[in-house]
mmCIF file of C-alpha atoms and ligand atoms in Angstrom:
data_model
loop_
_atom_site.group_PDB
_atom_site.id
_atom_site.type_symbol
_atom_site.label_atom_id
_atom_site.label_comp_id
_atom_site.label_asym_id
_atom_site.label_seq_id
_atom_site.Cartn_x
_atom_site.Cartn_y
_atom_site.Cartn_z
ATOM 1 C CA MET I 1 133.082 -50.621 -0.482
ATOM 2 C CA ARG I 2 136.853 -51.159 -0.251
ATOM 3 C CA GLU I 3 138.680 -48.231 -1.483
ATOM 4 C CA LEU I 4 142.229 -47.970 -2.926
ATOM 5 C CA ILE I 5 144.070 -44.613 -3.138
ATOM 6 C CA ILE I 6 146.576 -44.257 -5.487
ATOM 7 C CA ASP I 7 148.274 -41.124 -4.473
ATOM 8 C CA GLY I 8 150.100 -38.766 -6.801
ATOM 9 C CA GLU I 9 152.155 -37.533 -3.922
ATOM 10 C CA LEU I 10 153.248 -40.594 -2.461
ATOM 11 C CA VAL I 11 154.420 -41.564 -5.967
ATOM 12 C CA LYS I 12 156.401 -38.281 -6.539
ATOM 13 C CA LYS I 13 158.240 -39.273 -3.270
ATOM 14 C CA PHE I 14 159.678 -42.120 -5.047
ATOM 15 C CA ASN I 15 160.343 -40.139 -8.233
ATOM 16 C CA PRO I 16 158.942 -37.347 -9.980
ATOM 17 C CA VAL I 17 159.825 -38.147 -13.343
ATOM 18 C CA HIS I 18 157.525 -40.949 -13.967
ATOM 19 C CA LEU I 19 154.322 -39.411 -13.238
ATOM 20 C CA GLU I 20 154.909 -36.969 -16.089
ATOM 21 C CA HIS I 21 155.746 -40.175 -18.238
ATOM 22 C CA HIS I 22 152.457 -41.919 -16.782
ATOM 23 C CA GLU I 23 154.297 -45.057 -16.204
ATOM 24 C CA PHE I 24 154.556 -46.410 -12.598
ATOM 25 C CA LEU I 25 154.901 -49.950 -10.832
ATOM 26 C CA PRO I 26 153.068 -50.898 -8.256
ATOM 27 C CA ILE I 27 155.084 -52.671 -5.818
ATOM 28 C CA ALA I 28 152.777 -52.946 -2.393
ATOM 29 C CA VAL I 29 149.568 -51.670 -0.480
ATOM 30 C CA GLU I 30 149.877 -49.967 2.673
ATOM 31 C CA ASN I 31 146.942 -48.818 4.680
ATOM 32 C CA SER I 32 144.968 -48.630 1.647
ATOM 33 C CA ARG I 33 147.411 -46.657 -0.303
ATOM 34 C CA LEU I 34 148.972 -47.943 -3.486
ATOM 35 C CA ILE I 35 152.804 -47.627 -3.175
ATOM 36 C CA THR I 36 154.809 -47.437 -6.451
ATOM 37 C CA ALA I 37 158.092 -46.892 -7.735
ATOM 38 C CA ARG I 38 159.552 -45.496 -11.048
ATOM 39 C CA SER I 39 159.279 -48.275 -13.801
ATOM 40 C CA PRO I 40 162.314 -48.408 -15.755
ATOM 41 C CA ARG I 41 161.966 -48.898 -19.438
ATOM 42 C CA ALA I 42 162.882 -52.522 -19.419
ATOM 43 C CA VAL I 43 160.305 -53.690 -17.028
ATOM 44 C CA SER I 44 158.096 -55.970 -19.060
ATOM 45 C CA ASN I 45 154.575 -54.394 -19.532
ATOM 46 C CA HIS I 46 152.980 -57.632 -18.797
ATOM 47 C CA GLU I 47 154.517 -57.931 -15.427
ATOM 48 C CA PHE I 48 153.633 -54.377 -14.677
ATOM 49 C CA ILE I 49 149.729 -54.671 -15.561
ATOM 50 C CA ARG I 50 149.826 -58.267 -13.819
ATOM 51 C CA ASN I 51 151.167 -56.427 -10.650
ATOM 52 C CA VAL I 52 148.423 -53.570 -11.394
ATOM 53 C CA GLY I 53 145.631 -56.212 -11.805
ATOM 54 C CA GLN I 54 146.900 -58.209 -8.618
ATOM 55 C CA LEU I 55 146.920 -55.088 -6.123
ATOM 56 C CA THR I 56 144.154 -53.302 -7.311
ATOM 57 C CA THR I 57 141.663 -56.558 -7.465
ATOM 58 C CA GLY I 58 138.916 -56.621 -4.882
ATOM 59 C CA TYR I 59 139.216 -52.516 -4.497
ATOM 60 C CA ASP I 60 137.025 -50.104 -5.718
ATOM 61 C CA THR I 61 140.057 -48.006 -6.970
ATOM 62 C CA SER I 62 139.899 -44.276 -7.014
ATOM 63 C CA PHE I 63 142.414 -41.796 -8.159
ATOM 64 C CA TYR I 64 143.257 -39.106 -6.106
ATOM 65 C CA THR I 65 145.912 -36.735 -7.126
ATOM 66 C CA ILE I 66 146.748 -38.638 -10.723
ATOM 67 C CA GLN I 67 144.781 -35.932 -12.883
ATOM 68 C CA SER I 68 145.187 -37.784 -16.291
ATOM 69 C CA GLU I 69 141.690 -38.515 -17.470
ATOM 70 C CA LEU I 70 143.410 -41.220 -20.144
ATOM 71 C CA LEU I 71 145.298 -42.880 -17.658
ATOM 72 C CA LYS I 72 142.203 -43.138 -15.198
ATOM 73 C CA HIS I 73 140.455 -44.690 -18.672
ATOM 74 C CA GLU I 74 143.514 -46.943 -19.045
ATOM 75 C CA LEU I 75 143.571 -47.976 -15.759
ATOM 76 C CA LYS I 76 139.725 -49.122 -15.832
ATOM 77 C CA LEU I 77 140.399 -51.065 -18.918
ATOM 78 C CA ILE I 78 143.375 -52.953 -17.532
ATOM 79 C CA LYS I 79 141.156 -53.958 -14.356
ATOM 80 C CA GLN I 80 138.263 -54.602 -16.491
ATOM 81 C CA GLY I 81 139.562 -56.803 -19.500
ATOM 82 C CA ILE I 82 142.962 -57.642 -19.985
ATOM 83 C CA TYR I 83 143.942 -58.530 -16.605
ATOM 84 C CA HIS I 84 140.650 -60.474 -16.519
ATOM 85 C CA ARG I 85 141.425 -62.349 -19.381
ATOM 86 C CA MET I 86 144.671 -63.602 -17.988
ATOM 87 C CA LEU I 87 143.601 -64.307 -14.391
ATOM 88 C CA VAL I 88 140.498 -66.583 -15.647
ATOM 89 C CA SER I 89 142.670 -68.523 -18.271
ATOM 90 C CA GLU I 90 145.271 -68.958 -15.333
ATOM 91 C CA LYS I 91 142.986 -70.010 -12.653
ATOM 92 C CA GLN I 92 141.092 -72.480 -14.983
ATOM 93 C CA ASN I 93 144.198 -73.498 -16.219
ATOM 94 C CA VAL I 94 143.058 -73.460 -19.892
ATOM 95 C CA VAL I 95 144.618 -71.861 -22.600
ATOM 96 C CA ALA I 96 143.635 -68.154 -23.014
ATOM 97 C CA PRO I 97 141.435 -67.604 -26.155
ATOM 98 C CA ARG I 98 142.889 -66.972 -29.486
ATOM 99 C CA GLY I 99 144.145 -63.037 -29.686
ATOM 100 C CA ASN I 100 142.665 -60.750 -32.198
ATOM 101 C CA ILE I 101 144.361 -60.259 -35.587
ATOM 102 C CA LEU I 102 144.352 -56.600 -36.613
ATOM 103 C CA SER I 103 145.424 -55.557 -40.255
ATOM 104 C CA VAL I 104 146.611 -52.080 -41.304
ATOM 105 C CA ILE I 105 146.267 -51.363 -44.776
ATOM 106 C CA SER I 106 145.978 -48.523 -47.173
ATOM 107 C CA ASN I 107 145.318 -47.537 -50.876
ATOM 108 C CA LYS I 108 148.547 -45.684 -51.300
ATOM 109 C CA GLY I 109 152.153 -45.728 -49.814
ATOM 110 C CA GLY I 110 153.375 -42.941 -47.690
ATOM 111 C CA VAL I 111 150.258 -42.322 -45.699
ATOM 112 C CA GLY I 112 151.727 -43.751 -42.348
ATOM 113 C CA LYS I 113 150.603 -47.231 -41.947
ATOM 114 C CA THR I 114 153.953 -48.482 -40.828
ATOM 115 C CA THR I 115 154.248 -45.617 -38.257
ATOM 116 C CA VAL I 116 150.707 -46.489 -36.979
ATOM 117 C CA SER I 117 151.303 -50.001 -36.849
ATOM 118 C CA ILE I 118 154.752 -49.469 -34.762
ATOM 119 C CA GLU I 119 153.365 -46.924 -32.196
ATOM 120 C CA LEU I 120 150.142 -48.856 -32.005
ATOM 121 C CA ALA I 121 152.204 -52.118 -31.391
ATOM 122 C CA HIS I 122 153.881 -50.337 -28.310
ATOM 123 C CA GLN I 123 150.684 -48.746 -26.787
ATOM 124 C CA PHE I 124 148.937 -51.815 -26.455
ATOM 125 C CA ALA I 125 151.898 -53.314 -25.157
ATOM 126 C CA ARG I 126 152.117 -50.545 -22.664
ATOM 127 C CA LEU I 127 148.358 -51.643 -22.122
ATOM 128 C CA GLY I 128 149.398 -54.983 -20.905
ATOM 129 C CA LEU I 129 148.866 -56.801 -24.122
ATOM 130 C CA LYS I 130 151.043 -59.691 -25.692
ATOM 131 C CA VAL I 131 151.676 -58.021 -28.917
ATOM 132 C CA LEU I 132 153.180 -59.493 -31.910
ATOM 133 C CA LEU I 133 153.857 -56.886 -34.850
ATOM 134 C CA PHE I 134 154.189 -58.517 -38.106
ATOM 135 C CA ASP I 135 155.798 -57.084 -41.423
ATOM 136 C CA LEU I 136 153.793 -58.368 -44.386
ATOM 137 C CA ASP I 137 155.399 -55.798 -46.598
ATOM 138 C CA LEU I 138 157.004 -58.266 -48.382
ATOM 139 C CA GLY I 139 158.484 -55.992 -50.990
ATOM 140 C CA ASN I 140 160.053 -53.286 -48.661
ATOM 141 C CA ALA I 141 160.596 -54.665 -45.117
ATOM 142 C CA ASP I 142 159.313 -51.394 -43.808
ATOM 143 C CA VAL I 143 159.454 -52.101 -39.890
ATOM 144 C CA SER I 144 162.569 -53.209 -40.277
ATOM 145 C CA ASN I 145 163.747 -49.892 -42.102
ATOM 146 C CA LYS I 146 162.230 -47.642 -39.527
ATOM 147 C CA LEU I 147 163.506 -49.546 -36.341
ATOM 148 C CA LYS I 148 166.882 -50.496 -38.263
ATOM 149 C CA LEU I 149 165.907 -54.234 -36.968
ATOM 150 C CA PHE I 150 167.293 -56.770 -39.560
ATOM 151 C CA PRO I 151 167.233 -59.950 -38.098
ATOM 152 C CA GLU I 152 169.012 -62.924 -40.000
ATOM 153 C CA ASN I 153 166.052 -64.697 -41.104
ATOM 154 C CA THR I 154 162.896 -63.423 -42.466
ATOM 155 C CA LEU I 155 159.778 -64.410 -43.954
ATOM 156 C CA TYR I 156 161.391 -65.105 -47.260
ATOM 157 C CA ASN I 157 163.073 -68.004 -45.295
ATOM 158 C CA PHE I 158 159.660 -69.237 -43.950
ATOM 159 C CA PHE I 159 158.335 -69.298 -47.149
ATOM 160 C CA ASN I 160 161.232 -71.242 -48.480
ATOM 161 C CA LYS I 161 160.593 -73.633 -45.750
ATOM 162 C CA GLN I 162 164.135 -72.950 -43.989
ATOM 163 C CA VAL I 163 162.531 -72.060 -40.667
ATOM 164 C CA GLU I 164 159.119 -72.173 -38.713
ATOM 165 C CA LEU I 165 157.218 -68.704 -38.085
ATOM 166 C CA ASP I 166 158.063 -69.274 -34.278
ATOM 167 C CA ASP I 167 161.965 -69.227 -35.206
ATOM 168 C CA LEU I 168 161.351 -65.634 -37.008
ATOM 169 C CA VAL I 169 159.984 -63.904 -33.690
ATOM 170 C CA VAL I 170 162.357 -61.476 -31.988
ATOM 171 C CA GLU I 171 161.814 -59.526 -29.005
ATOM 172 C CA THR I 172 162.398 -55.694 -29.476
ATOM 173 C CA GLU I 173 163.220 -53.159 -26.745
ATOM 174 C CA TYR I 174 160.006 -51.570 -27.141
ATOM 175 C CA GLY I 175 157.667 -53.933 -25.446
ATOM 176 C CA PHE I 176 156.651 -55.946 -28.359
ATOM 177 C CA HIS I 177 157.464 -59.128 -30.225
ATOM 178 C CA PHE I 178 158.370 -58.724 -34.179
ATOM 179 C CA ILE I 179 158.233 -60.857 -37.492
ATOM 180 C CA PRO I 180 160.426 -59.083 -40.072
ATOM 181 C CA GLY I 181 159.292 -58.789 -43.550
ATOM 182 C CA GLU I 182 161.791 -59.047 -46.650
ATOM 183 C CA CYS I 183 163.297 -56.613 -49.274
ATOM 184 C CA GLY I 184 163.163 -58.413 -52.552
ATOM 185 C CA GLU I 185 161.492 -59.664 -55.034
ATOM 186 C CA PHE I 186 159.124 -62.134 -52.901
ATOM 187 C CA LYS I 187 155.820 -60.790 -53.118
ATOM 188 C CA LEU I 188 152.315 -61.765 -51.601
ATOM 189 C CA ALA I 189 151.324 -62.345 -54.975
ATOM 190 C CA ASN I 190 153.815 -64.927 -55.744
ATOM 191 C CA MET I 191 152.492 -67.111 -53.009
ATOM 192 C CA THR I 192 151.460 -70.634 -54.060
ATOM 193 C CA TRP I 193 148.532 -72.188 -52.318
ATOM 194 C CA SER I 194 150.356 -74.344 -50.436
ATOM 195 C CA GLN I 195 152.365 -71.613 -48.837
ATOM 196 C CA LYS I 196 149.053 -69.780 -47.887
ATOM 197 C CA GLN I 197 147.988 -72.745 -46.256
ATOM 198 C CA ARG I 198 151.246 -73.086 -44.550
ATOM 199 C CA PHE I 199 151.158 -69.605 -43.568
ATOM 200 C CA PHE I 200 147.590 -69.845 -42.005
ATOM 201 C CA ARG I 201 148.578 -72.922 -39.779
ATOM 202 C CA HIS I 202 151.481 -70.929 -38.397
ATOM 203 C CA ILE I 203 149.254 -67.988 -37.814
ATOM 204 C CA GLN I 204 146.650 -69.965 -36.391
ATOM 205 C CA ASN I 205 148.972 -71.624 -33.843
ATOM 206 C CA ILE I 206 151.038 -68.233 -32.960
ATOM 207 C CA SER I 207 147.682 -66.359 -32.388
ATOM 208 C CA PHE I 208 147.013 -68.522 -29.278
ATOM 209 C CA LYS I 209 150.467 -67.030 -27.736
ATOM 210 C CA TYR I 210 149.275 -63.272 -28.145
ATOM 211 C CA ASP I 211 146.587 -61.008 -27.176
ATOM 212 C CA LEU I 212 147.044 -59.016 -30.299
ATOM 213 C CA ILE I 213 148.746 -59.553 -33.705
ATOM 214 C CA LEU I 214 149.121 -56.491 -36.067
ATOM 215 C CA PHE I 215 149.520 -56.974 -39.517
ATOM 216 C CA ASP I 216 151.294 -54.007 -41.296
ATOM 217 C CA LEU I 217 150.558 -54.815 -45.126
ATOM 218 C CA GLY I 218 152.168 -53.347 -48.027
ATOM 219 C CA ALA I 219 150.920 -50.441 -50.108
ATOM 220 C CA GLY I 220 148.253 -51.020 -52.482
ATOM 221 C CA ILE I 221 144.864 -53.000 -52.405
ATOM 222 C CA THR I 222 145.949 -56.089 -55.033
ATOM 223 C CA ARG I 223 143.764 -59.057 -54.358
ATOM 224 C CA HIS I 224 146.576 -60.773 -52.415
ATOM 225 C CA VAL I 225 147.157 -57.698 -50.244
ATOM 226 C CA ILE I 226 143.274 -57.783 -49.460
ATOM 227 C CA ASP I 227 143.085 -61.543 -48.976
ATOM 228 C CA PHE I 228 145.671 -60.927 -46.100
ATOM 229 C CA ALA I 229 143.794 -57.956 -44.749
ATOM 230 C CA LEU I 230 140.495 -60.005 -44.502
ATOM 231 C CA MET I 231 142.108 -62.855 -42.850
ATOM 232 C CA ALA I 232 142.490 -60.543 -39.879
ATOM 233 C CA ASP I 233 139.555 -60.187 -37.444
ATOM 234 C CA ASP I 234 139.710 -56.348 -37.899
ATOM 235 C CA SER I 235 140.912 -54.121 -40.793
ATOM 236 C CA CYS I 236 142.170 -50.610 -40.072
ATOM 237 C CA ILE I 237 142.314 -48.245 -42.794
ATOM 238 C CA VAL I 238 144.725 -45.712 -42.696
ATOM 239 C CA THR I 239 144.001 -42.307 -44.874
ATOM 240 C CA THR I 240 145.295 -38.591 -44.877
ATOM 241 C CA PRO I 241 143.522 -35.688 -45.630
ATOM 242 C CA ASN I 242 145.118 -35.583 -49.249
ATOM 243 C CA ASP I 243 144.233 -39.311 -49.916
ATOM 244 C CA ILE I 244 140.427 -39.405 -48.777
ATOM 245 C CA ILE I 245 139.231 -40.791 -52.015
ATOM 246 C CA SER I 246 142.016 -43.465 -51.793
ATOM 247 C CA GLY I 247 140.854 -44.223 -48.266
ATOM 248 C CA TYR I 248 137.309 -44.736 -49.776
ATOM 249 C CA ALA I 249 138.648 -46.771 -52.493
ATOM 250 C CA ALA I 250 140.648 -49.247 -50.081
ATOM 251 C CA ALA I 251 137.436 -49.894 -48.159
ATOM 252 C CA LYS I 252 135.316 -50.399 -51.534
ATOM 253 C CA ALA I 253 138.160 -52.898 -52.675
ATOM 254 C CA ALA I 254 138.129 -54.744 -49.247
ATOM 255 C CA PHE I 255 134.451 -54.760 -49.196
ATOM 256 C CA GLY I 256 134.578 -56.254 -52.906
ATOM 257 C CA ARG I 257 136.210 -59.317 -51.888
ATOM 258 C CA PHE I 258 134.280 -59.684 -48.719
ATOM 259 C CA VAL I 259 130.947 -59.782 -50.742
ATOM 260 C CA GLU I 260 132.651 -62.042 -52.785
ATOM 261 C CA ILE I 261 133.638 -64.509 -50.030
ATOM 262 C CA ASN I 262 130.509 -64.144 -48.209
ATOM 263 C CA SER I 263 128.081 -64.701 -51.311
ATOM 264 C CA LYS I 264 129.322 -67.533 -53.445
ATOM 265 C CA GLN I 265 130.149 -70.254 -51.363
ATOM 266 C CA THR I 266 127.487 -72.817 -49.502
ATOM 267 C CA MET I 267 128.288 -72.245 -45.329
ATOM 268 C CA SER I 268 129.089 -75.310 -43.747
ATOM 269 C CA GLU I 269 127.099 -76.236 -40.881
ATOM 270 C CA GLY I 270 126.959 -74.002 -38.066
ATOM 271 C CA GLU I 271 128.600 -71.138 -39.901
ATOM 272 C CA SER I 272 126.899 -67.745 -40.561
ATOM 273 C CA ARG I 273 127.261 -65.392 -43.076
ATOM 274 C CA GLU I 274 128.710 -62.174 -42.704
ATOM 275 C CA TYR I 275 126.728 -59.436 -44.080
ATOM 276 C CA THR I 276 128.789 -56.340 -42.659
ATOM 277 C CA TYR I 277 132.139 -55.192 -43.266
ATOM 278 C CA SER I 278 133.666 -52.895 -40.277
ATOM 279 C CA PRO I 279 136.687 -51.449 -40.857
ATOM 280 C CA TRP I 280 138.070 -49.000 -38.836
ATOM 281 C CA PHE I 281 139.625 -45.778 -40.222
ATOM 282 C CA ILE I 282 142.472 -43.908 -38.909
ATOM 283 C CA LEU I 283 142.938 -39.962 -40.240
ATOM 284 C CA ASN I 284 146.910 -39.540 -40.204
ATOM 285 C CA GLN I 285 148.298 -35.973 -40.474
ATOM 286 C CA VAL I 286 145.375 -34.166 -39.617
ATOM 287 C CA HIS I 287 145.734 -30.358 -38.322
ATOM 288 C CA ASN I 288 143.630 -31.197 -35.225
ATOM 289 C CA ILE I 289 140.921 -33.597 -34.107
ATOM 290 C CA ARG I 290 137.987 -31.289 -35.302
ATOM 291 C CA HIS I 291 139.649 -31.621 -38.788
ATOM 292 C CA GLY I 292 139.990 -35.295 -38.453
ATOM 293 C CA ASN I 293 136.276 -35.638 -37.321
ATOM 294 C CA ASN I 294 135.162 -33.726 -40.351
ATOM 295 C CA LEU I 295 136.745 -35.698 -42.770
ATOM 296 C CA TYR I 296 135.822 -38.840 -41.125
ATOM 297 C CA GLN I 297 132.206 -37.847 -41.328
ATOM 298 C CA SER I 298 132.342 -36.815 -44.938
ATOM 299 C CA LEU I 299 133.673 -40.373 -45.684
ATOM 300 C CA LYS I 300 131.192 -42.173 -43.925
ATOM 301 C CA GLN I 301 128.640 -40.180 -45.959
ATOM 302 C CA THR I 302 130.087 -41.299 -48.992
ATOM 303 C CA ILE I 303 130.111 -44.861 -48.276
ATOM 304 C CA ASP I 304 126.545 -44.735 -47.129
ATOM 305 C CA GLN I 305 125.419 -42.996 -50.361
ATOM 306 C CA HIS I 306 127.217 -45.102 -52.906
ATOM 307 C CA VAL I 307 127.998 -48.452 -51.314
ATOM 308 C CA ASN I 308 125.108 -49.033 -48.846
ATOM 309 C CA GLN I 309 122.068 -47.813 -50.418
ATOM 310 C CA ASN I 310 120.867 -50.813 -52.653
ATOM 311 C CA SER I 311 122.800 -53.606 -51.019
ATOM 312 C CA VAL I 312 122.023 -56.587 -48.512
ATOM 313 C CA PHE I 313 125.982 -56.433 -47.832
ATOM 314 C CA LYS I 314 126.852 -53.249 -46.072
ATOM 315 C CA ILE I 315 130.117 -51.441 -44.989
ATOM 316 C CA THR I 316 129.440 -49.876 -41.523
ATOM 317 C CA PRO I 317 132.929 -48.241 -40.874
ATOM 318 C CA GLU I 318 134.117 -47.161 -37.357
ATOM 319 C CA TYR I 319 136.392 -44.502 -36.251
ATOM 320 C CA LEU I 320 139.272 -45.269 -34.372
ATOM 321 C CA GLY I 321 140.484 -41.582 -34.333
ATOM 322 C CA SER I 322 142.800 -39.240 -35.729
ATOM 323 C CA VAL I 323 146.879 -38.583 -35.723
ATOM 324 C CA VAL I 324 148.078 -35.012 -36.054
ATOM 325 C CA SER I 325 150.573 -34.219 -38.410
ATOM 326 C CA ASP I 326 154.239 -33.760 -36.856
ATOM 327 C CA ARG I 327 156.596 -34.565 -39.417
ATOM 328 C CA ASP I 328 160.022 -33.166 -37.492
ATOM 329 C CA ARG I 329 159.240 -35.059 -34.365
ATOM 330 C CA LEU I 330 158.816 -38.418 -36.416
ATOM 331 C CA VAL I 331 161.909 -38.029 -38.575
ATOM 332 C CA ASP I 332 164.094 -37.190 -35.370
ATOM 333 C CA THR I 333 162.693 -39.920 -33.126
ATOM 334 C CA TYR I 334 163.038 -42.613 -35.983
ATOM 335 C CA ALA I 335 166.614 -41.435 -37.090
ATOM 336 C CA LYS I 336 167.717 -42.456 -33.515
ATOM 337 C CA ARG I 337 165.847 -45.799 -33.656
ATOM 338 C CA GLU I 338 163.332 -44.717 -31.135
ATOM 339 C CA ILE I 339 159.644 -44.514 -31.012
ATOM 340 C CA ILE I 340 157.355 -41.531 -30.229
ATOM 341 C CA GLY I 341 155.688 -43.195 -27.445
ATOM 342 C CA LEU I 342 158.710 -43.479 -25.653
ATOM 343 C CA ARG I 343 160.914 -40.528 -26.841
ATOM 344 C CA HIS I 344 158.053 -38.241 -26.743
ATOM 345 C CA PRO I 345 155.488 -39.542 -24.458
ATOM 346 C CA GLY I 346 153.886 -36.416 -23.586
ATOM 347 C CA SER I 347 153.461 -35.269 -27.196
ATOM 348 C CA GLU I 348 150.328 -34.861 -28.874
ATOM 349 C CA LEU I 349 151.387 -37.370 -31.134
ATOM 350 C CA ALA I 350 151.982 -39.889 -28.334
ATOM 351 C CA LEU I 351 148.725 -39.327 -27.031
ATOM 352 C CA ASN I 352 146.817 -39.687 -30.259
ATOM 353 C CA TYR I 353 148.527 -43.154 -30.610
ATOM 354 C CA GLN I 354 147.629 -43.807 -26.937
ATOM 355 C CA GLN I 355 143.887 -42.811 -27.784
ATOM 356 C CA LEU I 356 143.855 -45.071 -30.629
ATOM 357 C CA ALA I 357 144.778 -48.024 -28.568
ATOM 358 C CA SER I 358 142.433 -47.337 -25.967
ATOM 359 C CA LYS I 359 139.413 -46.957 -28.080
ATOM 360 C CA TYR I 360 140.209 -50.151 -29.822
ATOM 361 C CA ILE I 361 140.662 -52.129 -26.694
ATOM 362 C CA GLY I 362 137.786 -50.114 -24.977
ATOM 363 C CA SER I 363 135.390 -50.912 -27.689
ATOM 364 C CA GLY I 364 136.048 -55.004 -27.232
ATOM 365 C CA LEU I 365 134.721 -54.376 -23.380
ATOM 366 C CA ASP I 366 132.050 -52.421 -24.080
ATOM 367 C CA GLU I 367 128.788 -54.447 -23.543
ATOM 368 C CA ASP I 368 126.416 -52.956 -26.128
ATOM 369 C CA TYR I 369 129.317 -53.202 -28.800
ATOM 370 C CA VAL I 370 128.481 -55.744 -31.520
ATOM 371 C CA LYS I 371 131.608 -56.537 -33.337
ATOM 372 C CA PRO I 372 132.169 -59.526 -35.578
ATOM 373 C CA GLN I 373 132.952 -62.674 -33.465
ATOM 374 C CA ARG I 374 136.545 -63.546 -32.694
ATOM 375 C CA GLY I 375 137.840 -66.035 -35.355
ATOM 376 C CA SER I 376 135.881 -64.508 -37.980
ATOM 377 C CA GLY I 377 139.031 -63.658 -39.802
ATOM 378 C CA LEU I 378 140.560 -66.869 -39.783
ATOM 379 C CA LYS I 379 137.319 -68.769 -40.898
ATOM 380 C CA ARG I 380 136.937 -66.250 -43.619
ATOM 381 C CA PHE I 381 140.844 -67.192 -44.960
ATOM 382 C CA VAL I 382 139.662 -70.841 -44.945
ATOM 383 C CA ARG I 383 136.828 -70.100 -47.207
ATOM 384 C CA MET I 384 139.229 -68.073 -49.417
ATOM 385 C CA LEU I 385 141.493 -71.043 -49.420
ATOM 386 C CA GLY I 386 138.787 -73.531 -49.901
ATOM 387 C CA ILE I 387 140.393 -75.520 -47.041
ATOM 388 C CA THR I 388 138.154 -78.318 -46.195
ATOM 389 C CA SER I 389 139.470 -79.158 -42.585
ATOM 390 C CA LYS I 390 137.222 -78.454 -39.847
ATOM 391 C CA PHE I 391 138.308 -75.271 -38.063
HETATM 392 N N1 LIG T 1 151.358 -38.064 -38.111
HETATM 393 C C1 LIG T 1 152.329 -37.899 -38.939
HETATM 394 N N2 LIG T 1 152.639 -36.651 -39.307
HETATM 395 C C2 LIG T 1 153.679 -36.170 -40.123
HETATM 396 N N3 LIG T 1 154.349 -37.390 -41.044
HETATM 397 C C3 LIG T 1 153.918 -38.593 -40.657
HETATM 398 C C4 LIG T 1 152.942 -38.703 -39.970
HETATM 399 N N4 LIG T 1 152.869 -40.234 -39.928
HETATM 400 C C5 LIG T 1 153.945 -40.636 -40.959
HETATM 401 N N5 LIG T 1 154.327 -39.553 -41.412
HETATM 402 C C6 LIG T 1 155.817 -39.548 -42.379
HETATM 403 O O1 LIG T 1 155.245 -40.317 -43.684
HETATM 404 C C7 LIG T 1 155.919 -40.945 -44.196
HETATM 405 C C8 LIG T 1 155.359 -42.323 -44.553
HETATM 406 O O2 LIG T 1 154.944 -43.041 -43.280
HETATM 407 P P1 LIG T 1 154.813 -44.623 -43.469
HETATM 408 O O3 LIG T 1 154.499 -44.969 -41.900
HETATM 409 O O4 LIG T 1 156.084 -45.195 -43.832
HETATM 410 O O5 LIG T 1 153.827 -44.711 -44.275
HETATM 411 P P2 LIG T 1 153.609 -46.125 -45.180
HETATM 412 O O6 LIG T 1 153.915 -47.399 -44.409
HETATM 413 O O7 LIG T 1 151.882 -46.033 -45.410
HETATM 414 O O8 LIG T 1 154.147 -46.041 -46.252
HETATM 415 C C9 LIG T 1 157.281 -41.012 -43.478
HETATM 416 O O9 LIG T 1 158.141 -40.397 -43.642
HETATM 417 C C10 LIG T 1 156.560 -40.752 -41.953
HETATM 418 O O10 LIG T 1 157.408 -39.945 -41.016
HETATM 419 MG MG1 LIG T 2 154.603 -49.088 -44.695
#
């Protein structure tokens, strides 16, 4: 066993600050010790993770003075999964597989979808994923409002065929890329079939460039919002202690459409029908973790009793986790064009977002874990639109 020690004492010599922030940049291995230096904020997370992966490959890494369990877990994820994926595609000179699309939905506005989407995008980027945050809230451009990012072109220009989707991508200072939504009259509901098809083609292309794409969808569960939610490989329903019924309603509405898509149409050769819809749930604004767990359990029970009893199609919800209520910190942070993960990295709020991201990525690496296959979302969308071309 080749052992590599990441030594907190050594790290401290370079700069004590970054240990608190759990950010460090490996620069060399010397006498089986990983020497690190402080990672300035501007350092690309991708480079950082690549560096960790490169330096720790071949070692059975142990962590000595670094106490944080979460940090250990994150480094394990980095070593097992993400870095491996990049390395394999690079070595074999093949294109990395299409990135996963995760949609964030809710029945009501104001439950915390956009905040969760932004903070998750940052946390995924921290873990080394190449992330695109896509503001699909076409009435409100919610991400732009929060981060005060108003690029010249928005989705509106894309749908008017003035620009391509690629042209809309902006880099942010938070480690992820971003496609802006629109504040105006244009709604998903107004999209024509050919606009949807064009959107689909572009998303399909762009998904090869990212490890993860997050859709922040507008409030409500109209047919159009749900179609976009189901276009994603995974959906995540955000709800709060005051809106549990709405969370249940969102799951049921998405499930209704899911069943419709999977029961009606004849499947083409080699395509299998999906029987279980597995949305993730996030309980936002809870008092504490136990509060979140309890609420989730009752939500799950309601689904089992009212939906799953007599149907071949089932909802098998999964719990991504909870986020504590901390309005003061959020308001103060966003007023300064900051995000929680950077401004208050040690806070419970930041830790919660970190845990959500870790759980989402970790679930994909767990061998016992059976999730819908990658690509199922876009295939679903093909069926919705009735596109006949081979996919
Ligand atoms: N964990 C939380 N604790 C306290 N307030 C929150 C939390 N998450 C979000 N909020 C607040 O709730 C409001 C709505 O959040 P937002 O993300 O815009 O929701 P949505 O996108 O669902 O409309 C914002 O004022 C936001 O600061
Ligand atoms: Mg929003």
